[in-house]
Tab-separated table of C-alpha atoms and ligand atoms in Angstrom:
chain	number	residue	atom	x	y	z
A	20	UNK	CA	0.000	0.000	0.000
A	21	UNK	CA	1.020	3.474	-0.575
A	22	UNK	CA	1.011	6.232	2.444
A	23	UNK	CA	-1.200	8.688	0.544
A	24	UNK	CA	-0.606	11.185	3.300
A	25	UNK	CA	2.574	11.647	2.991
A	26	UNK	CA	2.650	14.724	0.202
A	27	UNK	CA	6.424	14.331	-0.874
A	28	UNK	CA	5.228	10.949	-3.050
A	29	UNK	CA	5.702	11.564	-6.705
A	30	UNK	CA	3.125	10.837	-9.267
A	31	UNK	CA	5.231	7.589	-10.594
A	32	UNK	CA	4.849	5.567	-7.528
A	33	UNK	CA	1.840	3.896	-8.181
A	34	UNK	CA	3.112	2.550	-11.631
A	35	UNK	CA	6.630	1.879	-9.849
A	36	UNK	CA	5.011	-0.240	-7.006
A	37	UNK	CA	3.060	-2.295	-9.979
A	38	UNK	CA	6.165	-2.700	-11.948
A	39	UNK	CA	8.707	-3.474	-9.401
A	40	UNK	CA	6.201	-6.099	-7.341
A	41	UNK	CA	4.997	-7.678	-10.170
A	42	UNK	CA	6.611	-10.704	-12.555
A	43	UNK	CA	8.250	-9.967	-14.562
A	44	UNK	CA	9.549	-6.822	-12.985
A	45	UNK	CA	9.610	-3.439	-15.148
A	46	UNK	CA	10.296	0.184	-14.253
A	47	UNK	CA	8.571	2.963	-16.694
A	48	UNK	CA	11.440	4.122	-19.252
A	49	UNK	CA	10.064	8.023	-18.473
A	50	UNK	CA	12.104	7.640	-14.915
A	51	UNK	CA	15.244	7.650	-16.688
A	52	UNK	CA	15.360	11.876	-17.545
A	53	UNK	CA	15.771	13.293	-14.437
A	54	UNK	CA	18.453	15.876	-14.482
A	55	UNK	CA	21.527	13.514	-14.606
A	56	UNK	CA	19.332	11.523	-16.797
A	57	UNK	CA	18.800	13.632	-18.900
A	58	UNK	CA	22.639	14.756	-19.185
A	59	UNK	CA	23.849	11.209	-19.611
A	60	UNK	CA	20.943	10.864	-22.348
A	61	UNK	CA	22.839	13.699	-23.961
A	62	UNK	CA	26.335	11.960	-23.515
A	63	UNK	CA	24.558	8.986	-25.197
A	64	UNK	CA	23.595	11.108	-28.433
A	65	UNK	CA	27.248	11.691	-28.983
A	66	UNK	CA	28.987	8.054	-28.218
A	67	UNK	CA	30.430	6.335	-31.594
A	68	UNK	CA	28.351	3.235	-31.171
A	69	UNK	CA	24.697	5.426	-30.935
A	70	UNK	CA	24.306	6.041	-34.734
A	71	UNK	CA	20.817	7.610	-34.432
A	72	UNK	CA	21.380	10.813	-33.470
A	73	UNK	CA	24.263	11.974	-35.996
A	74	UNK	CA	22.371	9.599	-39.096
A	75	UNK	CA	19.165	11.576	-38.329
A	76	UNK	CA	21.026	15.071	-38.332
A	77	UNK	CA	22.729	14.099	-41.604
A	78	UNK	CA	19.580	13.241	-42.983
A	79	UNK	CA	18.291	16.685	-42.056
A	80	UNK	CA	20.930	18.859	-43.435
A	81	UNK	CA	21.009	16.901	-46.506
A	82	UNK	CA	17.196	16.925	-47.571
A	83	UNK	CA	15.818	19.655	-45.033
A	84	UNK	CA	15.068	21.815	-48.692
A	85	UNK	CA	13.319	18.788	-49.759
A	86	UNK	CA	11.536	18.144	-46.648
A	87	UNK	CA	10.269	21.712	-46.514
A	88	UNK	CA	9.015	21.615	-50.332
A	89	UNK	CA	7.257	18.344	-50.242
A	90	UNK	CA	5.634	19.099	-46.921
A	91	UNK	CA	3.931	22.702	-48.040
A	92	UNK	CA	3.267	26.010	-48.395
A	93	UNK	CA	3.105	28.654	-45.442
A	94	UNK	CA	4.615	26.220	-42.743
A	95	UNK	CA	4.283	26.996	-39.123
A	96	UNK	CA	6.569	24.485	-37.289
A	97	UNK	CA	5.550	22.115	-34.133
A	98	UNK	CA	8.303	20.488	-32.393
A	99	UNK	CA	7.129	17.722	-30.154
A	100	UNK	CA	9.410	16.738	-27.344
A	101	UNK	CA	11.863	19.672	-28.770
A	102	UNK	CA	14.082	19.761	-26.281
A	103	UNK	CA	17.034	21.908	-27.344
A	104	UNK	CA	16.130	21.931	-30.540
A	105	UNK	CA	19.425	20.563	-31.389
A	106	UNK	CA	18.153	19.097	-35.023
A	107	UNK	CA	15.923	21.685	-36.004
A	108	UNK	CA	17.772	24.312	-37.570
A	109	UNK	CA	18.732	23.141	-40.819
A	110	UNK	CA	14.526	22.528	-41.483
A	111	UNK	CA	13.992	25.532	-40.200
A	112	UNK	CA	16.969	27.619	-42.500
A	113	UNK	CA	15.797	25.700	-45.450
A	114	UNK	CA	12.211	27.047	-44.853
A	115	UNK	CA	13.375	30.721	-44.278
A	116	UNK	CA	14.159	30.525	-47.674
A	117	UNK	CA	10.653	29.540	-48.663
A	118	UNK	CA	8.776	32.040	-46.898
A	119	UNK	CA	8.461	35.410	-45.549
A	120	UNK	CA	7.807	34.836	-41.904
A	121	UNK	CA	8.927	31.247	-39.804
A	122	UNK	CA	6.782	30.501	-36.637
A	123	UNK	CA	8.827	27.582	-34.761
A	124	UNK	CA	6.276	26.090	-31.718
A	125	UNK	CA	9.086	23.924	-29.905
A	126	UNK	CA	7.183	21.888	-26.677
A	127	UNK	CA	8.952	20.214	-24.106
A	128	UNK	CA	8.209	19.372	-20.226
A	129	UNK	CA	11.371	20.871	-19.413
A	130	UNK	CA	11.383	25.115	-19.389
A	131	UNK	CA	14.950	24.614	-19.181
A	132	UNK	CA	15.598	22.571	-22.377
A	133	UNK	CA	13.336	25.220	-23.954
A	134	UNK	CA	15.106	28.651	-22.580
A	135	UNK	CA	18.045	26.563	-24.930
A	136	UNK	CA	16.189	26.258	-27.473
A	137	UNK	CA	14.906	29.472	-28.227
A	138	UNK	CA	18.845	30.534	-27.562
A	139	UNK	CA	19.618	28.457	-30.152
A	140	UNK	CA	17.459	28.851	-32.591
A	141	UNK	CA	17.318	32.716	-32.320
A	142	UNK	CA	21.268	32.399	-32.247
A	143	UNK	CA	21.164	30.138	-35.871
A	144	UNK	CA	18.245	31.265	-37.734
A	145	UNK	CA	17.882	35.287	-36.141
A	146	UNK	CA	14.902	35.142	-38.899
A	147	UNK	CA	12.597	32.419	-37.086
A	148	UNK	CA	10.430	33.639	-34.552
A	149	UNK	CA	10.404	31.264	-31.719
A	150	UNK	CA	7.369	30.534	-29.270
A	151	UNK	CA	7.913	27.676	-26.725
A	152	UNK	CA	5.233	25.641	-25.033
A	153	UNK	CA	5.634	23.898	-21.751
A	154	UNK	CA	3.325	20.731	-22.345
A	155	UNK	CA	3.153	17.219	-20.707
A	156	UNK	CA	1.593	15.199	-23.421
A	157	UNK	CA	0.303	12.516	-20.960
A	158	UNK	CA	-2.348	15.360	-20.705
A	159	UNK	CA	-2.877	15.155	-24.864
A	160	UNK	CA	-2.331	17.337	-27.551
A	161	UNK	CA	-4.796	20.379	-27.237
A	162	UNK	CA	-2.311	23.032	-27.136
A	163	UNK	CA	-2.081	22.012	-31.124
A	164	UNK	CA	-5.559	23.827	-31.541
A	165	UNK	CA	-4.143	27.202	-30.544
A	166	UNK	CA	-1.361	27.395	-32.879
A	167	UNK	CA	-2.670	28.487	-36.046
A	168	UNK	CA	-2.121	28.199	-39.900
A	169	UNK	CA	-0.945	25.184	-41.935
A	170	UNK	CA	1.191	23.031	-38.945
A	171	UNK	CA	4.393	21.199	-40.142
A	172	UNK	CA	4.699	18.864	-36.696
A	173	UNK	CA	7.601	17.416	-36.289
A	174	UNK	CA	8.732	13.974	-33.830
A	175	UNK	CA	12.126	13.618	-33.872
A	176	UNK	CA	14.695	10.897	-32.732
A	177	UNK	CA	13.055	7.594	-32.454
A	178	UNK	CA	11.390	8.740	-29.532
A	179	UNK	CA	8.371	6.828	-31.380
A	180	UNK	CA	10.479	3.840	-30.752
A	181	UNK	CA	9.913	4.099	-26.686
A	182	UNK	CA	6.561	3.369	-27.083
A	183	UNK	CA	4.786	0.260	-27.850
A	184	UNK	CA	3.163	-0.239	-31.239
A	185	UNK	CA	-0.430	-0.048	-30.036
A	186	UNK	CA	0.810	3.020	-27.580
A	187	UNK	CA	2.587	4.785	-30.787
A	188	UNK	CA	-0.671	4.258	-32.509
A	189	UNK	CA	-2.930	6.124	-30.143
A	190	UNK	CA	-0.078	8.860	-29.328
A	191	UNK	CA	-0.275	9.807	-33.056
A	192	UNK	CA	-3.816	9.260	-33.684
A	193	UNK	CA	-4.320	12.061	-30.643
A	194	UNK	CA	-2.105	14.052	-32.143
A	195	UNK	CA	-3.755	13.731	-35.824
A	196	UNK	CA	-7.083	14.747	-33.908
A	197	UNK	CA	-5.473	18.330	-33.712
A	198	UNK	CA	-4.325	19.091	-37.460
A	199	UNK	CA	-6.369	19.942	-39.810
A	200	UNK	CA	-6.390	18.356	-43.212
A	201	UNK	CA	-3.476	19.352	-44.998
A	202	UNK	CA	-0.651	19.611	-42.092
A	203	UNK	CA	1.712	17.104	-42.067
A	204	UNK	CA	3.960	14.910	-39.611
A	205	UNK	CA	7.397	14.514	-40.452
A	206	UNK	CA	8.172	11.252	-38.035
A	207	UNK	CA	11.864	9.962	-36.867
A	208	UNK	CA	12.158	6.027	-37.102
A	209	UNK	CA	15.283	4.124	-35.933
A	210	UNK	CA	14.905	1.371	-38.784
A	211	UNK	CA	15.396	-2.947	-38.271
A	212	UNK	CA	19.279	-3.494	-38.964
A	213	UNK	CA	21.916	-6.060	-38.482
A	214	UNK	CA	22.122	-6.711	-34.242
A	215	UNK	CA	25.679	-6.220	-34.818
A	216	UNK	CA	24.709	-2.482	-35.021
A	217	UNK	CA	21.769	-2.335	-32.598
A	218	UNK	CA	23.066	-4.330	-29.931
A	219	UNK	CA	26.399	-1.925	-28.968
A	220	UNK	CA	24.306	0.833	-29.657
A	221	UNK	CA	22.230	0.378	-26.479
A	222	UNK	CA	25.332	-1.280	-25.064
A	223	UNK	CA	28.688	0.878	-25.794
A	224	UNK	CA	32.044	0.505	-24.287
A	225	UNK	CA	32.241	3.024	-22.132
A	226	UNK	CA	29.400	2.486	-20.178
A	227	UNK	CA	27.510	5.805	-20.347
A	228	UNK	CA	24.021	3.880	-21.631
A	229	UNK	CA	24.666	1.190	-18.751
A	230	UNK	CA	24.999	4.496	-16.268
A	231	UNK	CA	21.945	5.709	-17.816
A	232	UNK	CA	20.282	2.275	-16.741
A	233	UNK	CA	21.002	2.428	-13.183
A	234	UNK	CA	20.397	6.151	-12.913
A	235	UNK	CA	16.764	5.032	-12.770
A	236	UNK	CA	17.665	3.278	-9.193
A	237	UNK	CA	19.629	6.177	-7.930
A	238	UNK	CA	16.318	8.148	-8.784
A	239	UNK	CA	14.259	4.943	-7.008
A	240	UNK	CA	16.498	5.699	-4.290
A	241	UNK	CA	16.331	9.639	-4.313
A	242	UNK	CA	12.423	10.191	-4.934
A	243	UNK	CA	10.974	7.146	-3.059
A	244	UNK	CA	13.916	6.045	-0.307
A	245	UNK	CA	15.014	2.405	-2.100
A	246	UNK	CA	17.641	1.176	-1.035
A	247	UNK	CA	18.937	-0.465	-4.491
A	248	UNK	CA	23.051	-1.550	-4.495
A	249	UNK	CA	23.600	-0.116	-7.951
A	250	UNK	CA	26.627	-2.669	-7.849
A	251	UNK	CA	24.643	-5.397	-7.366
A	252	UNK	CA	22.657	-5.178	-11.101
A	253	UNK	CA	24.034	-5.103	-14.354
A	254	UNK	CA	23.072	-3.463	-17.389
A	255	UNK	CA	21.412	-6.258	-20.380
A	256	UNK	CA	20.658	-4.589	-24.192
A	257	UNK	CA	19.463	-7.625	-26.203
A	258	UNK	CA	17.356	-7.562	-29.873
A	259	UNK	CA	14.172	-9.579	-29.484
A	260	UNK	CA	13.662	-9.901	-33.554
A	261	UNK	CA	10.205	-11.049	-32.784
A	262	UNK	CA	9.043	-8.117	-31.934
A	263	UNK	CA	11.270	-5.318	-33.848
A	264	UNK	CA	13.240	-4.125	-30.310
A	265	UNK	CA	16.126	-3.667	-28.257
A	266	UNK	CA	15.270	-4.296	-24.577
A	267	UNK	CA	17.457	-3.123	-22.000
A	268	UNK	CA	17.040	-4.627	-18.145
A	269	UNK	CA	18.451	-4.260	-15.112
A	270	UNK	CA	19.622	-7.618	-13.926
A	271	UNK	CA	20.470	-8.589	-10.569
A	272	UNK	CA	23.979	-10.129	-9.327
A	273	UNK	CA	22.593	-11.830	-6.121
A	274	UNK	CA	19.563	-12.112	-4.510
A	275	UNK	CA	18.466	-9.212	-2.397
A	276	UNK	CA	15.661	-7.473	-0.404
A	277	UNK	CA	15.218	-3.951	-1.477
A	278	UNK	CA	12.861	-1.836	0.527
A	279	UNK	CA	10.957	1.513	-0.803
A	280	UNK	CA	10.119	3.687	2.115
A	281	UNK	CA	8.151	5.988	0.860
A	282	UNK	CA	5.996	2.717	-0.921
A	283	UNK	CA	6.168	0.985	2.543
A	284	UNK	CA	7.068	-1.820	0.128
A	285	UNK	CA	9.989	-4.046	-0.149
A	286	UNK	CA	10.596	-6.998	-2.697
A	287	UNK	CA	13.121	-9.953	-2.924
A	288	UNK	CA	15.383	-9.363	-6.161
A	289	UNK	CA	16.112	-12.763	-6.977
A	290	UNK	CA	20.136	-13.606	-8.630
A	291	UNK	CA	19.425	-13.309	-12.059
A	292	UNK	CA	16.055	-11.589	-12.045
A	293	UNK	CA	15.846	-8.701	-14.603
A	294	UNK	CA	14.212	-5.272	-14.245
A	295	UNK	CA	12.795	-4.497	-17.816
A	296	UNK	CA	13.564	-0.728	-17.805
A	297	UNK	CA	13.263	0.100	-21.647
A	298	UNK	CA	12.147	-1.264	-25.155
A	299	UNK	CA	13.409	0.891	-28.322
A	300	UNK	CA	11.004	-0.464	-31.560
A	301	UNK	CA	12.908	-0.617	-34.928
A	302	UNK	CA	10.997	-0.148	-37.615
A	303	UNK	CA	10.540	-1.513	-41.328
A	304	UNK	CA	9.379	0.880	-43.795
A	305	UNK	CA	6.025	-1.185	-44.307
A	306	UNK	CA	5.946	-1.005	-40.177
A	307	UNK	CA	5.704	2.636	-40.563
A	308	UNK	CA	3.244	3.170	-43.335
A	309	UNK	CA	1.076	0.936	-41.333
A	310	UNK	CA	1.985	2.847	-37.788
A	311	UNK	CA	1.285	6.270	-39.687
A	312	UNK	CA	-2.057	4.941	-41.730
A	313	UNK	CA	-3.411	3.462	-38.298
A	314	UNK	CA	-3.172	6.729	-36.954
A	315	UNK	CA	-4.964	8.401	-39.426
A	316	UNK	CA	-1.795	10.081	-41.333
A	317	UNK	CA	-1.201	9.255	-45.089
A	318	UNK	CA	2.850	8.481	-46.196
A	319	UNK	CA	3.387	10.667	-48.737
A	320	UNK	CA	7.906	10.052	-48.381
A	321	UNK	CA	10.318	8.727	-46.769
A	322	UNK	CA	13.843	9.708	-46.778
A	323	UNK	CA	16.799	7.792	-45.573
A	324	UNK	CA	20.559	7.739	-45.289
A	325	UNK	CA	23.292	5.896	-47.518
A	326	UNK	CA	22.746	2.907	-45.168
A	327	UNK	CA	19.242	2.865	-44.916
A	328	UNK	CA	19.773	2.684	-40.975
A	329	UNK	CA	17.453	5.822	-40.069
A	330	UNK	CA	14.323	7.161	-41.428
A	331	UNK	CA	11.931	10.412	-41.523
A	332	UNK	CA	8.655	9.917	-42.536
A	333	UNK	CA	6.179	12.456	-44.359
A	334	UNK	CA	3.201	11.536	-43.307
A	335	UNK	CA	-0.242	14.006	-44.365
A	336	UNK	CA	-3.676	14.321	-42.687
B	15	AVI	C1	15.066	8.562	-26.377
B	15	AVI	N1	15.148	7.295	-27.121
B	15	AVI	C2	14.840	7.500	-28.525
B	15	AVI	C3	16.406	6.551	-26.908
B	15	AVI	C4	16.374	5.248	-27.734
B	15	AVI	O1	17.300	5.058	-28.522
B	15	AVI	O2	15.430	4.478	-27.618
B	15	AVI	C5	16.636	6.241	-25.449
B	15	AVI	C6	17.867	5.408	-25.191
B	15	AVI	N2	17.919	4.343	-24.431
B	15	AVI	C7	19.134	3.858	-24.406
B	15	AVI	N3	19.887	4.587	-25.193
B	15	AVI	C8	19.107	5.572	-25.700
């Protein structure tokens, strides 16, 4: 049971307590962007082995003036989970030379991640006006209505790939509810490759994805007073082909109890036992035309790099 009276419990604890008493065990991947999270996440983005983020920016810079031309006239960009808006600028450039005026909408949870945006973007493209939006889009898209004129949206990163399929599905079909027909939803896919690739991606030598991992115990132990031995678990990336993903789990060196405070809760953590913290979907190009046309989108292009290993999707309402 959880002491509701106690106001310091955070709104995760309920799914926490489900996940880490149940079988198999699982933790909810959003606990891993906490500040040093988040920071690690960012350290992750530039490691050799993580191809997505630099194959995704190439793809960018290479077709942004495509991008811009197939997806419209009189753009006014929406960046879901923006963040710093580190990808966004060549799109945005390569519209600036389109059109007279640039709206840029980036929305992220964090105010922080946004004050760098709009530094960024003013800083790169001084001709794009730039309007944040502080949004948590477990409470849904609606903010989407109050931008107005023809909406390029824009989801970035794989981030698709943290949800699953049926999850994706409803995410974008909530987020199609909002446009009006004619905007369009350019959509980042990680795409299926050899697990030669994927597996050291989610698994690299130096540790910094494995760090990421257990930062989501540290936080267990911060926010709800665990008492997790990061020592005792080790970090597990493995491709399940059956169902297009890289898993990563936590998985326990010897059999402990671990006790949650704050959850008045403690479990037995048996040797061996994993901790499914994550699942990262890899996509076909047939996977995504069906994703996007279940959601209510239409895929009018794809484009791709040399290797076929990332892909950004066009998809119209
Ligand atoms: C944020 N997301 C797209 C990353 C991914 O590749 O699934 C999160 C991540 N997990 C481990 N490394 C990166």
């Amino acid at each position: 049971m959880i002491a509701r009276e106690t106001a310091a419990i955070p709104s995760f604890a309920r799914e926490v307590e489900e996940g880490i008493s149940g079988f198999p065990k699982t933790l909810p991947c959003k606990l891993f962007y906490d500040a040093t999270g988040s920071e690690l996440f960012e350290e992750i983005t530039r490691l050799p082995e993580y191809y997505l983020t630099r194959t995704e920016l190439a793809i960018l810079e290479e077709h942004a003036a495509e991008m811009v031309r197939a997806a419209g006239q009189n753009l006014t960009v929406v960046e879901l989970g923006a963040g710093t808006a580190a990808k966004t600028c060549s799109l945005l450039r390569a519209l600036t030379r389109r059109q007279m005026r640039v709206s840029f909408f980036p929305v992220d949870i964090s105010p922080a991640a946004l004050g760098e945006a709009r530094e960024r973007v003013s800083a790169e493209c001084p001709n794009v006006s730039v309007r944040p939006v502080v949004a948590d889009f477990a409470e849904g898209f609606g903010f989407l209505r109050d931008i107005r004129g023809r909406k390029l949206v824009l989801y970035l990163g794989s981030s698709i790939g943290n949800f699953d399929p049926e999850s994706a599905v409803k995410m974008l079909s909530q987020v199609r509810r909002e446009l009006a027909a004619g905007d369009a939803l350019l959509l980042g896919t990680d795409m299926v490759k050899n697990p030669s690739i994927l597996v050291p991606a989610y698994d690299d030598t130096q540790g910094v994805t494995a760090e990421f991992n257990k930062n989501v115990l540290r936080r267990l132990n911060r926010d709800l007073q665990a008492d997790f031995d990061l020592d005792a678990f080790r970090h597990v990336a493995l491709w399940n082909p059956i169902r297009s993903r890289m898993e990563i789990y936590l998985e326990r060196l010897r059999t402990q109890m671990v006790t949650l405070r704050l959850l008045q809760l403690t479990v037995r953590i048996h040797v061996g036992e994993r901790i499914h913290t994550e699942n990262s979907y890899k996509y076909t190009l047939p996977m995504a035309h069906e994703m996007l046309r279940d959601a209510g989108f239409n895929l009018e292009r794809s484009w791709f790099d040399e290797c076929k290993w990332f892909g950004l999707h066009l998809g119209r309402v």
